[in-house]
Coordinates of C-alpha atoms in Angstrom, one line a residue:
M148 CA -11.0 255.8 -18.9
I149 CA -12.4 252.9 -16.9
D150 CA -10.5 253.7 -14.0
I151 CA -11.8 257.0 -13.4
L152 CA -15.4 255.7 -14.1
F153 CA -14.9 253.6 -11.5
S154 CA -13.3 256.2 -9.0
G155 CA -16.9 258.4 -9.9
L156 CA -19.1 255.0 -9.4
I157 CA -17.4 255.0 -5.6
H158 CA -17.5 258.8 -4.9
G159 CA -21.1 258.8 -6.5
S160 CA -22.2 255.5 -4.1
A161 CA -20.7 258.0 -0.9
Y162 CA -22.5 261.0 -2.0
A163 CA -25.9 258.9 -2.6
L164 CA -25.5 257.3 0.6
V165 CA -25.5 260.6 2.6
A166 CA -28.1 262.3 0.0
V167 CA -30.5 259.3 0.8
G168 CA -30.3 260.5 4.5
M169 CA -30.8 264.1 3.8
S170 CA -33.8 263.8 1.3
L171 CA -35.3 261.6 4.1
I172 CA -35.1 264.3 6.6
F173 CA -36.1 266.8 4.0
G174 CA -39.3 264.8 3.1
V175 CA -40.1 264.3 6.4
T176 CA -39.4 267.5 8.2
N177 CA -39.2 270.2 5.2
V178 CA -35.9 270.7 6.8
A179 CA -32.8 271.2 4.5
N180 CA -30.2 269.5 6.9
F181 CA -26.5 271.7 6.6
A182 CA -25.4 269.2 9.3
Q183 CA -24.9 266.1 7.5
G184 CA -21.7 266.6 6.3
S185 CA -20.4 267.3 9.9
I186 CA -22.4 263.9 10.9
V187 CA -20.2 262.1 7.9
A188 CA -17.2 263.6 9.5
V189 CA -18.1 262.2 12.7
G190 CA -18.1 258.6 11.0
I191 CA -14.7 259.2 9.8
M192 CA -13.3 260.1 12.9
V193 CA -14.9 257.7 15.1
S194 CA -14.0 255.1 12.7
W195 CA -10.3 256.3 12.6
W196 CA -9.8 256.1 16.2
L197 CA -11.5 252.8 16.7
G198 CA -9.9 251.3 14.4
S199 CA -6.2 253.0 14.9
A200 CA -6.2 253.6 18.7
L201 CA -8.1 250.3 19.8
G202 CA -7.5 248.0 16.6
W203 CA -11.1 247.3 16.1
G204 CA -12.3 245.6 12.6
I205 CA -14.7 246.7 10.3
V206 CA -17.8 244.9 11.7
P207 CA -17.4 246.3 15.3
T208 CA -16.1 249.5 13.9
L209 CA -19.3 249.6 11.4
L210 CA -22.4 249.0 14.8
A211 CA -19.9 251.5 17.0
V212 CA -20.1 254.2 14.3
V213 CA -24.3 253.4 13.8
L214 CA -24.8 253.8 17.1
V215 CA -22.8 257.0 17.7
T216 CA -24.3 258.9 14.9
A217 CA -27.8 257.4 15.6
V218 CA -27.5 258.7 19.1
L219 CA -26.5 262.2 17.4
G220 CA -29.0 262.1 14.8
F221 CA -31.9 262.0 17.5
I222 CA -30.7 264.7 20.1
M223 CA -30.0 266.9 16.7
N224 CA -34.1 266.9 16.2
F225 CA -35.5 266.6 20.2
A226 CA -32.8 269.2 21.5
V227 CA -32.8 271.5 18.5
I228 CA -35.2 270.7 15.6
S229 CA -38.3 269.8 17.5
P230 CA -38.6 272.7 19.6
L231 CA -38.5 274.8 16.2
E232 CA -41.5 273.5 14.7
G233 CA -44.3 276.1 13.7
R234 CA -41.8 278.7 13.1
K235 CA -40.3 279.3 9.4
P236 CA -38.2 276.4 8.0
I237 CA -35.5 278.9 7.6
A238 CA -34.8 278.7 11.5
A239 CA -33.9 274.9 11.5
L240 CA -32.0 275.0 8.2
L241 CA -29.7 277.7 10.2
A242 CA -29.6 275.6 13.3
T243 CA -28.3 272.6 11.1
I244 CA -25.6 275.1 9.9
G245 CA -24.8 276.0 13.7
I246 CA -25.0 272.6 14.8
G247 CA -22.5 271.5 11.8
Q248 CA -20.1 274.4 13.4
I249 CA -20.3 272.8 16.5
L250 CA -19.5 269.0 15.4
D251 CA -16.7 270.4 13.2
N252 CA -15.2 272.4 15.4
G253 CA -15.6 269.7 18.5
L254 CA -13.9 267.0 16.1
Q255 CA -10.7 269.2 15.6
I256 CA -11.0 269.8 19.3
I257 CA -11.1 266.1 20.1
F258 CA -9.0 264.7 17.7
G259 CA -6.8 267.2 16.4
P260 CA -7.0 269.0 13.1
Q261 CA -4.2 267.4 11.2
T262 CA -4.5 265.1 8.5
R263 CA -3.8 261.3 9.2
P264 CA -3.7 258.0 7.3
F265 CA -7.1 256.0 7.7
P266 CA -6.7 252.6 9.2
K267 CA -7.0 249.6 6.9
L268 CA -10.5 248.1 7.8
L269 CA -10.7 246.2 4.6
P270 CA -8.1 245.9 1.8
T271 CA -8.0 248.9 -0.6
Y272 CA -5.7 247.8 -3.6
N273 CA -5.7 243.8 -3.4
L274 CA -8.3 243.3 -6.9
Q275 CA -7.5 244.4 -10.2
L276 CA -10.1 244.6 -13.2
F277 CA -9.5 245.8 -16.7
G278 CA -6.2 247.5 -15.6
V279 CA -8.1 249.0 -12.8
R280 CA -6.5 248.3 -9.3
F281 CA -9.4 248.8 -6.7
G282 CA -10.1 247.1 -3.2
T283 CA -12.5 244.9 -1.2
S284 CA -13.8 247.7 0.3
D285 CA -14.8 249.5 -2.6
I286 CA -16.4 246.3 -3.6
V287 CA -18.2 246.5 -0.2
M288 CA -19.2 250.1 -0.1
V289 CA -21.2 249.8 -3.8
V290 CA -22.8 246.4 -2.2
L291 CA -23.6 247.9 0.9
A292 CA -25.1 251.1 -0.5
I293 CA -27.5 249.1 -3.1
V294 CA -28.1 247.1 0.4
S295 CA -29.0 250.0 2.2
M296 CA -31.0 251.9 -0.3
L297 CA -32.8 248.7 -0.9
G298 CA -33.6 248.2 2.5
L299 CA -34.8 251.6 2.8
W300 CA -36.9 251.6 -0.3
A301 CA -38.6 248.4 1.1
F302 CA -38.4 249.7 5.3
L303 CA -40.4 253.0 3.4
K304 CA -43.1 251.0 1.3
F305 CA -43.8 247.8 3.9
G306 CA -42.9 248.6 7.3
K307 CA -45.1 250.1 9.3
S308 CA -42.9 252.9 10.6
G309 CA -41.8 253.4 6.9
Q310 CA -45.5 254.0 5.8
A311 CA -45.8 256.4 8.7
I312 CA -43.0 258.1 7.3
R313 CA -44.3 258.1 3.7
A314 CA -47.4 259.5 5.5
T315 CA -45.6 262.3 7.5
S316 CA -43.6 263.3 4.6
Q317 CA -47.1 263.6 2.3
D318 CA -49.3 265.5 5.0
P319 CA -48.2 266.3 9.0
E320 CA -51.3 267.3 9.8
A321 CA -53.3 264.2 8.5
A322 CA -50.6 261.7 9.5
R323 CA -51.7 263.4 13.1
Q324 CA -55.3 262.8 12.6
M325 CA -54.7 259.4 12.3
G326 CA -53.0 258.7 14.9
I327 CA -49.6 258.6 13.6
P328 CA -46.9 260.1 16.7
V329 CA -44.9 262.4 13.9
K330 CA -42.9 263.8 16.6
S331 CA -41.3 260.2 17.0
I332 CA -41.5 259.9 12.9
R333 CA -39.3 262.8 12.4
N334 CA -36.6 261.6 15.3
L335 CA -36.5 258.3 13.6
A336 CA -36.1 260.1 10.0
F337 CA -33.3 262.1 11.5
V338 CA -32.0 258.7 13.2
I339 CA -31.6 256.8 9.7
G340 CA -30.1 260.0 7.8
S341 CA -27.4 260.1 10.6
I342 CA -26.7 256.6 10.4
L343 CA -26.5 256.2 6.6
A344 CA -24.1 259.7 6.7
G345 CA -21.9 257.9 9.6
I346 CA -21.7 254.7 7.5
S347 CA -20.5 256.8 4.2
G348 CA -17.6 258.1 6.6
V349 CA -16.1 254.8 7.4
F350 CA -16.1 253.9 3.3
I351 CA -14.8 257.3 2.4
G352 CA -12.0 257.4 5.0
L353 CA -10.7 253.8 3.5
F354 CA -11.3 255.4 -0.2
N355 CA -9.4 258.3 0.5
G356 CA -6.9 256.9 2.8
N357 CA -5.8 260.1 4.5
I358 CA -8.4 262.1 6.5
N359 CA -8.9 264.8 8.6
P360 CA -12.0 266.2 10.8
M361 CA -13.2 268.8 8.2
N362 CA -13.6 266.2 5.7
G363 CA -17.0 266.1 5.8
G364 CA -18.0 269.5 5.2
S365 CA -17.0 269.2 1.7
I366 CA -18.8 265.8 1.1
G367 CA -22.0 266.8 2.7
M368 CA -22.2 269.9 0.4
T369 CA -21.7 268.1 -2.8
A370 CA -23.8 265.2 -1.3
F371 CA -26.6 268.2 -0.5
V372 CA -26.3 269.1 -4.3
A373 CA -26.8 265.5 -5.5
A374 CA -30.0 265.4 -3.7
T375 CA -31.2 268.8 -5.0
I376 CA -30.3 267.5 -8.7
G377 CA -32.2 264.3 -7.8
G378 CA -34.9 266.2 -6.2
L379 CA -35.2 266.7 -2.2
G380 CA -37.4 264.5 -0.8
S381 CA -37.0 261.8 -3.4
I382 CA -35.1 259.0 -2.2
P383 CA -34.5 257.2 -5.9
G384 CA -33.5 260.9 -7.0
A385 CA -31.0 261.3 -4.4
V386 CA -30.0 257.9 -5.5
A387 CA -29.2 259.0 -9.1
G388 CA -27.8 262.3 -8.3
G389 CA -25.8 260.9 -6.3
L390 CA -24.2 258.2 -9.0
V391 CA -24.7 261.0 -11.7
L392 CA -22.6 264.0 -9.6
G393 CA -20.0 261.8 -8.4
L394 CA -19.3 260.6 -12.4
V395 CA -19.8 263.7 -13.6
E396 CA -16.8 265.2 -11.2
A397 CA -14.6 262.2 -11.6
V398 CA -15.1 263.2 -15.7
G399 CA -14.7 266.7 -15.4
I400 CA -11.5 266.6 -12.8
S401 CA -9.8 264.6 -14.8
W402 CA -10.2 266.8 -17.9
L403 CA -10.1 270.1 -16.2
G404 CA -7.9 269.3 -12.5
D405 CA -8.5 269.3 -9.1
G406 CA -9.2 273.2 -8.9
A407 CA -12.3 272.6 -11.0
H408 CA -14.1 270.5 -8.5
D409 CA -16.0 273.4 -7.2
L410 CA -17.0 274.8 -10.6
I411 CA -18.2 271.5 -11.9
T412 CA -20.2 270.3 -8.4
F413 CA -21.9 273.7 -8.5
G414 CA -21.9 274.6 -12.0
A415 CA -23.8 271.7 -12.2
L416 CA -26.5 272.7 -9.3
L417 CA -26.9 276.4 -11.0
I418 CA -27.8 274.5 -14.0
I419 CA -30.4 272.1 -12.5
L420 CA -32.1 274.6 -10.5
I421 CA -32.4 276.8 -13.8
V422 CA -33.7 274.2 -16.1
K423 CA -35.7 271.7 -13.5
P424 CA -35.6 273.5 -9.9
Q425 CA -37.6 270.4 -8.5
G426 CA -35.1 268.3 -9.5
L427 CA -34.8 264.6 -11.9
F428 CA -36.8 262.8 -9.6
G429 CA -38.8 265.6 -7.7
A430 CA -42.4 266.0 -7.7
K431 CA -43.6 269.3 -9.4
N432 CA -44.9 271.5 -6.5
D433 CA -45.9 275.3 -5.8
V434 CA -42.5 277.2 -5.5
K435 CA -44.2 280.0 -3.7
N436 CA -44.6 278.0 -0.3
E437 CA -41.0 277.1 -0.2
P438 CA -39.5 276.6 3.0
L439 CA -37.3 279.7 3.0
A440 CA -39.5 281.9 1.4
G441 CA -40.5 285.2 3.7
T442 CA -38.4 287.1 6.8
F443 CA -36.7 285.3 9.3
L444 CA -38.7 283.7 12.5
G445 CA -41.6 285.8 12.3
G446 CA -39.8 289.5 11.6
G447 CA -38.4 291.3 14.6
R448 CA -38.7 295.1 14.1
P449 CA -35.5 297.1 14.3
I450 CA -34.7 299.0 17.4
T451 CA -35.3 302.8 16.3
L452 CA -33.3 305.3 18.2
P453 CA -33.3 309.0 18.1
W454 CA -30.8 311.0 15.9
W455 CA -29.1 312.6 18.4
A456 CA -28.3 308.9 19.6
N457 CA -27.4 307.9 16.0
V458 CA -25.0 310.7 16.0
G459 CA -23.5 310.0 19.1
L460 CA -22.6 306.5 17.9
A461 CA -21.2 307.6 14.8
A462 CA -19.0 309.7 16.8
L463 CA -17.5 307.4 19.1
L464 CA -16.9 305.4 16.3
L465 CA -15.0 307.9 14.0
A466 CA -13.2 308.9 17.7
S467 CA -12.4 305.4 18.5
P468 CA -9.3 305.2 16.1
F469 CA -7.7 308.4 18.0
F470 CA -7.7 306.4 21.4
L471 CA -7.1 302.7 20.4
S472 CA -3.4 300.6 20.6
D473 CA -2.8 299.2 17.2
Y474 CA -3.7 295.8 18.3
L475 CA -7.3 297.1 19.0
S476 CA -7.5 299.2 16.0
G477 CA -6.8 295.6 14.3
I478 CA -9.8 294.2 15.6
G479 CA -11.6 297.5 14.9
T480 CA -10.6 297.1 10.9
Q481 CA -12.2 293.3 10.9
V482 CA -15.5 294.7 13.0
A483 CA -15.5 296.9 10.5
I484 CA -15.3 295.4 7.2
Y485 CA -17.8 292.4 8.3
A486 CA -20.4 294.9 9.4
I487 CA -20.2 296.7 6.0
A488 CA -20.9 293.1 4.2
A489 CA -23.4 292.1 6.9
V490 CA -25.1 295.6 7.1
G491 CA -26.1 295.3 3.3
L492 CA -27.0 291.6 4.0
T493 CA -29.8 293.1 5.7
L494 CA -31.6 294.8 2.6
I495 CA -32.2 291.2 1.2
S496 CA -32.5 288.7 3.8
G497 CA -33.6 291.1 6.2
S498 CA -36.5 293.6 4.3
A499 CA -36.9 291.4 1.0
G500 CA -36.9 288.3 2.7
Q501 CA -34.6 285.7 1.4
T502 CA -32.1 284.0 2.9
I503 CA -28.3 284.3 1.3
L504 CA -26.1 281.7 1.4
G505 CA -23.2 282.7 -0.4
M506 CA -22.0 286.1 0.4
A507 CA -18.6 285.0 0.5
G508 CA -18.7 285.0 -3.2
P509 CA -19.3 288.3 -4.1
L510 CA -16.7 289.7 -1.0
A511 CA -14.2 287.6 -2.9
V512 CA -15.1 289.5 -6.3
G513 CA -14.7 293.0 -5.0
S514 CA -11.5 291.9 -3.0
Y515 CA -9.8 290.6 -6.2
A516 CA -11.0 293.3 -8.4
S517 CA -9.7 295.7 -6.0
A518 CA -6.2 294.3 -5.7
L519 CA -5.8 293.4 -9.5
L520 CA -7.1 297.0 -10.3
T521 CA -4.6 298.7 -7.6
T522 CA -1.6 296.4 -8.3
R523 CA -1.8 296.1 -12.3
L524 CA -3.5 299.2 -13.4
H525 CA -2.2 301.2 -10.8
W526 CA -5.5 302.9 -9.9
P527 CA -6.2 305.0 -6.9
F528 CA -7.4 303.1 -4.1
L529 CA -10.8 304.9 -4.4
A530 CA -11.8 304.8 -7.6
A531 CA -10.5 300.9 -7.4
L532 CA -13.0 300.8 -3.8
L533 CA -16.1 301.8 -5.9
L534 CA -15.7 300.0 -9.0
A535 CA -15.0 296.7 -6.8
G536 CA -18.6 297.2 -5.0
I537 CA -19.7 297.6 -8.9
I538 CA -18.2 294.7 -10.0
A539 CA -19.1 292.4 -7.1
A540 CA -22.7 293.7 -8.2
I541 CA -22.9 292.7 -11.2
A542 CA -21.1 289.5 -11.3
A543 CA -23.6 288.1 -8.6
S544 CA -26.5 289.7 -10.6
I545 CA -25.4 288.1 -13.5
L546 CA -24.9 284.6 -12.3
T547 CA -28.2 284.6 -10.2
F548 CA -30.2 286.5 -13.2
P549 CA -31.9 282.8 -14.0
V550 CA -32.9 282.1 -10.6
W551 CA -35.1 284.5 -9.5
K552 CA -38.1 283.6 -11.2
L553 CA -38.2 281.0 -8.6
S554 CA -38.4 281.4 -4.6
G555 CA -38.0 279.9 -1.6
H556 CA -35.4 277.2 -0.8
Y557 CA -34.7 277.2 -4.6
V558 CA -32.8 280.5 -4.3
A559 CA -31.1 280.2 -1.3
I560 CA -29.7 277.0 -2.4
A561 CA -28.5 279.0 -5.8
T562 CA -26.9 281.3 -4.0
I563 CA -24.1 278.6 -2.3
G564 CA -24.0 277.7 -5.9
V565 CA -23.0 281.3 -7.2
G566 CA -20.9 282.1 -4.2
A567 CA -18.8 278.6 -4.8
V568 CA -18.8 279.5 -8.9
M569 CA -17.0 283.1 -8.1
V570 CA -14.5 281.4 -5.9
A571 CA -14.0 278.3 -8.6
I572 CA -13.4 281.1 -11.2
I573 CA -11.4 283.1 -9.2
R574 CA -8.7 280.0 -8.5
L575 CA -9.1 278.6 -12.3
W576 CA -8.4 282.0 -14.2
E577 CA -4.8 281.9 -13.2
P578 CA -3.4 284.4 -15.9
L579 CA -5.4 287.0 -14.3
T580 CA -5.5 285.8 -10.7
K581 CA -2.8 283.6 -10.1
G582 CA -4.9 280.9 -9.1
S583 CA -4.1 279.1 -6.0
L584 CA -0.7 281.1 -5.2
G585 CA -3.4 283.8 -4.8
I586 CA -1.7 287.9 -5.2
Q587 CA 0.8 289.5 -3.2
G588 CA 2.0 293.0 -2.9
I589 CA -1.8 294.9 -2.8
P590 CA -1.0 298.2 -1.4
F591 CA -2.1 300.0 1.6
P592 CA -5.0 302.1 0.9
N593 CA -3.6 305.7 -0.5
I594 CA -5.9 308.8 0.0
F595 CA -5.2 312.3 -2.0
G596 CA -1.3 311.0 -1.6
I597 CA -1.5 309.8 2.3
S598 CA -0.9 306.0 2.8
L599 CA -2.8 304.6 5.4
Y600 CA -0.3 302.1 7.0
T601 CA -1.1 302.3 10.7
P602 CA -3.8 300.4 12.0
Q603 CA -5.2 303.3 13.4
M604 CA -5.5 304.8 9.8
M605 CA -7.1 301.8 8.4
Y606 CA -9.7 301.7 11.4
L607 CA -10.6 305.0 10.4
L608 CA -11.1 304.4 6.9
D609 CA -13.0 301.0 7.6
A610 CA -15.2 303.2 10.2
V611 CA -15.9 306.3 7.6
L612 CA -16.9 303.5 5.2
L613 CA -19.0 301.9 7.8
V614 CA -21.1 305.0 9.1
L615 CA -21.8 306.0 5.1
T616 CA -22.8 302.5 4.4
L617 CA -25.4 302.7 7.6
I618 CA -26.6 305.9 6.2
V619 CA -27.0 304.6 2.6
V620 CA -28.7 301.5 3.7
T621 CA -31.2 303.2 6.3
R622 CA -31.8 305.6 3.7
I623 CA -32.8 302.9 1.2
R624 CA -34.8 301.3 4.0
S625 CA -37.1 304.6 4.7
S626 CA -37.4 305.5 0.8
H627 CA -40.2 304.1 -1.5
L628 CA -37.6 301.1 -2.8
G629 CA -36.8 299.9 0.9
K630 CA -41.0 299.6 1.1
V631 CA -41.0 297.8 -1.5
F632 CA -38.6 295.2 -0.2
E633 CA -40.3 295.1 3.0
G634 CA -43.6 294.5 1.2
V635 CA -42.2 291.8 -0.9
G636 CA -40.5 290.3 2.2
S637 CA -43.8 290.2 4.2
D638 CA -45.7 289.0 1.9
Q639 CA -44.6 287.9 -1.6
D640 CA -48.0 286.6 -2.7
A641 CA -50.0 290.2 -2.2
S642 CA -47.4 291.6 -3.3
E643 CA -47.2 290.2 -6.7
V644 CA -51.5 290.6 -6.7
L645 CA -50.6 294.3 -6.2
G646 CA -48.5 294.2 -9.5
V647 CA -45.1 294.0 -8.2
H648 CA -42.1 292.0 -9.6
T649 CA -40.9 290.2 -6.5
G650 CA -38.6 288.5 -8.2
A651 CA -36.8 291.9 -9.8
Y652 CA -37.0 293.5 -6.6
K653 CA -35.1 290.9 -4.6
A654 CA -32.4 290.6 -7.5
L655 CA -32.0 294.3 -7.1
A656 CA -31.8 294.2 -3.4
Y657 CA -29.1 291.0 -3.6
A658 CA -27.1 293.6 -6.0
L659 CA -27.0 296.0 -3.4
A660 CA -25.9 293.6 -0.7
S661 CA -23.1 292.4 -3.1
F662 CA -22.4 296.1 -3.9
F663 CA -21.7 296.4 -0.2
A664 CA -19.6 292.8 0.0
G665 CA -17.6 294.0 -2.9
I666 CA -16.4 297.3 -0.8
A667 CA -15.8 295.5 2.4
G668 CA -13.8 293.0 0.2
S669 CA -11.7 295.5 -1.2
L670 CA -10.9 297.0 2.3
L671 CA -10.0 293.2 3.1
A672 CA -7.8 293.1 0.5
H673 CA -5.9 296.2 1.3
Q674 CA -5.5 295.4 4.7
Y675 CA -4.4 292.1 4.6
T676 CA -2.1 292.9 1.3
Y677 CA -2.1 289.2 0.3
I678 CA -5.3 287.3 -0.8
D679 CA -6.0 283.6 -2.1
P680 CA -9.1 282.0 -2.6
T681 CA -9.3 280.0 0.2
I682 CA -10.0 283.1 2.8
F683 CA -13.5 283.1 1.0
N684 CA -14.9 279.5 2.3
A685 CA -18.1 278.6 3.6
N686 CA -17.2 279.5 7.0
M687 CA -17.1 283.4 6.2
S688 CA -20.6 283.3 4.5
V689 CA -21.9 281.4 7.4
L690 CA -20.4 284.2 9.7
I691 CA -22.1 287.0 7.8
L692 CA -25.3 285.5 7.8
T693 CA -24.7 285.0 11.7
I694 CA -23.9 288.5 12.6
I695 CA -27.5 289.5 11.1
V696 CA -29.0 286.6 12.8
L697 CA -27.4 287.5 16.1
G698 CA -28.0 291.6 15.9
G699 CA -31.5 290.9 14.0
M700 CA -31.7 290.4 10.2
N701 CA -33.7 293.4 9.7
S702 CA -31.6 295.8 11.6
P703 CA -28.7 297.1 10.4
L704 CA -27.4 298.7 13.5
G705 CA -28.0 294.7 15.0
A706 CA -25.7 294.1 12.3
V707 CA -22.8 296.2 13.8
L708 CA -23.6 294.7 17.3
G709 CA -23.7 291.5 16.3
S710 CA -20.2 292.0 14.1
L711 CA -18.7 293.5 17.1
V712 CA -20.0 290.7 19.8
L713 CA -19.0 287.9 16.9
I714 CA -15.7 289.2 15.6
G715 CA -14.4 291.8 18.2
A716 CA -15.3 290.0 21.3
P717 CA -13.1 286.7 20.9
E718 CA -10.4 288.8 19.5
L719 CA -10.4 291.4 21.9
L720 CA -10.6 288.6 25.0
R721 CA -8.1 286.4 23.4
F722 CA -10.2 283.5 24.3
A723 CA -11.1 280.2 22.7
S724 CA -8.9 280.7 20.1
D725 CA -9.3 277.4 18.9
T726 CA -13.1 276.9 19.3
R727 CA -14.2 280.3 18.1
V728 CA -16.3 278.8 15.2
L729 CA -17.8 276.0 17.8
L730 CA -18.5 279.1 20.0
Y731 CA -20.0 280.9 16.8
G732 CA -22.3 277.5 16.0
V733 CA -23.4 277.5 20.0
L734 CA -24.1 281.3 19.8
L735 CA -26.6 281.2 16.3
V736 CA -28.6 277.7 17.8
L737 CA -28.9 279.7 21.0
I738 CA -30.0 282.8 19.5
I739 CA -32.5 280.8 16.7
L740 CA -34.2 278.8 20.0
F741 CA -34.8 281.8 22.5
R742 CA -34.0 285.2 20.8
P743 CA -35.1 284.7 17.0
Q744 CA -35.8 288.5 16.5
G745 CA -32.0 288.9 17.1
L746 CA -30.2 291.4 20.1
F747 CA -31.2 294.5 18.5
A748 CA -35.0 294.2 17.6
R749 CA -38.3 293.6 19.0
K750 CA -40.6 290.8 18.3
G751 CA -42.5 292.0 15.4

């Protein structure tokens, strides 16, 4: 047990370093920085290269990592985050997601995606105490974490710039009036946060022994959970959250196995959000004004086409399978499946104004539900398809039911946890889902005795369902219910004054979005004929969200256009297969900076 607790302490120290940086940035800028894990990966890979290729020691390597990550932190804020000041903070959050995609994919391009051994910059198993073997690197990691956190505390309390950071965190406008250079202070917060993430990356590499460019993603997300548990914006809370989460993970994994990591981590996130949403050390505040409340970036208005144009586009879509090759039809199925999920998402993230960051979860539930219904119970495809959507909506509604009393970033963060918990349950429920092995032999769709086994047939089915989805979502948006959704998204406080139960309507919009995600998941399963939990990762959630950001968060037709651009164009042109995620990230950042209303929408 001692070795388990020691491992938890080491991991918790790394989480704490990253979480402290996240909380510092959040406290000063009100930005939830989802690129922090990618900065960790930069620290890992830069230190690997310096130690392996150049043979540098620990001290010059640390100094180089500090320099590289400091520059990245400054560029991130100066070039992307700072220009978004004055817009809704959801813009900056999505921009950090795009930056993270750029960094992660850039590291893979530069260093290669393979796993490799980390250089022995410090001894790793040269000490023993109470039967536990550990290394000088572990001791240095813990000591450095303590020194860094104490140093940051002293800097914030006694340093002139640190006091300016605290003043900016409490009231940016008052800080400006007092002569504090708020922009410079925000740059400094990003620099410090990035340095802490880079330093933690060096020691994570030493502790893990084997690394690859994608290691930072899970570390960053876990550290974000730690910061949320401690209280976003609270430095002591980030330290406590990191250490607590590291110990809970170590004990939980020792009992339940590695597959339980996400369930433990994101289950803890959901519990803390329900019980104490401001975190263990966070100050109570008015959650009605949280940074992810409201519609996206000033609310673009969807472009409305005349009825004959809509009919013509639908006819063109339905006719296209009869003229396309197998290859192009295969691309069309992917475009249509993601478009179905994205069109549904416009109801909650567009109309109702609540950002959703975990749509891969409902899509996974729908996929597995349809696969199990057809392979084990031998249900007909259409019945399985419909029930898959219903099951996804019910599962998502049950898991998010307690969090709709909250608002803003609390709900958005909770949806990350919901998505991850759904996939974790699928992975752990081996008697039913076969766990990590996945489900094979999923049949092609069979409708009225006709097996849709060709790409053209699959594409035609998906196109029909996409048209039906557009019709249903458009009718919902034009109905009284849709007007209520729009009212909630436009002004939640005013809606509540009028007696509208905003949480209930957001929950309903989320259930509808999850239903369509479940439909998309069913189609995905029957097209692939094999599924496993790794398909439904965070990148899928980000991709679906990016699709509606590109097309226009409030535009169903824009979601189709976004899917065509993000899914269809790279496949169709066969370019940049190794840099696709990087291009997604670049496109997301550019859209947020220069065309926030999306491609198929007008400025509000």
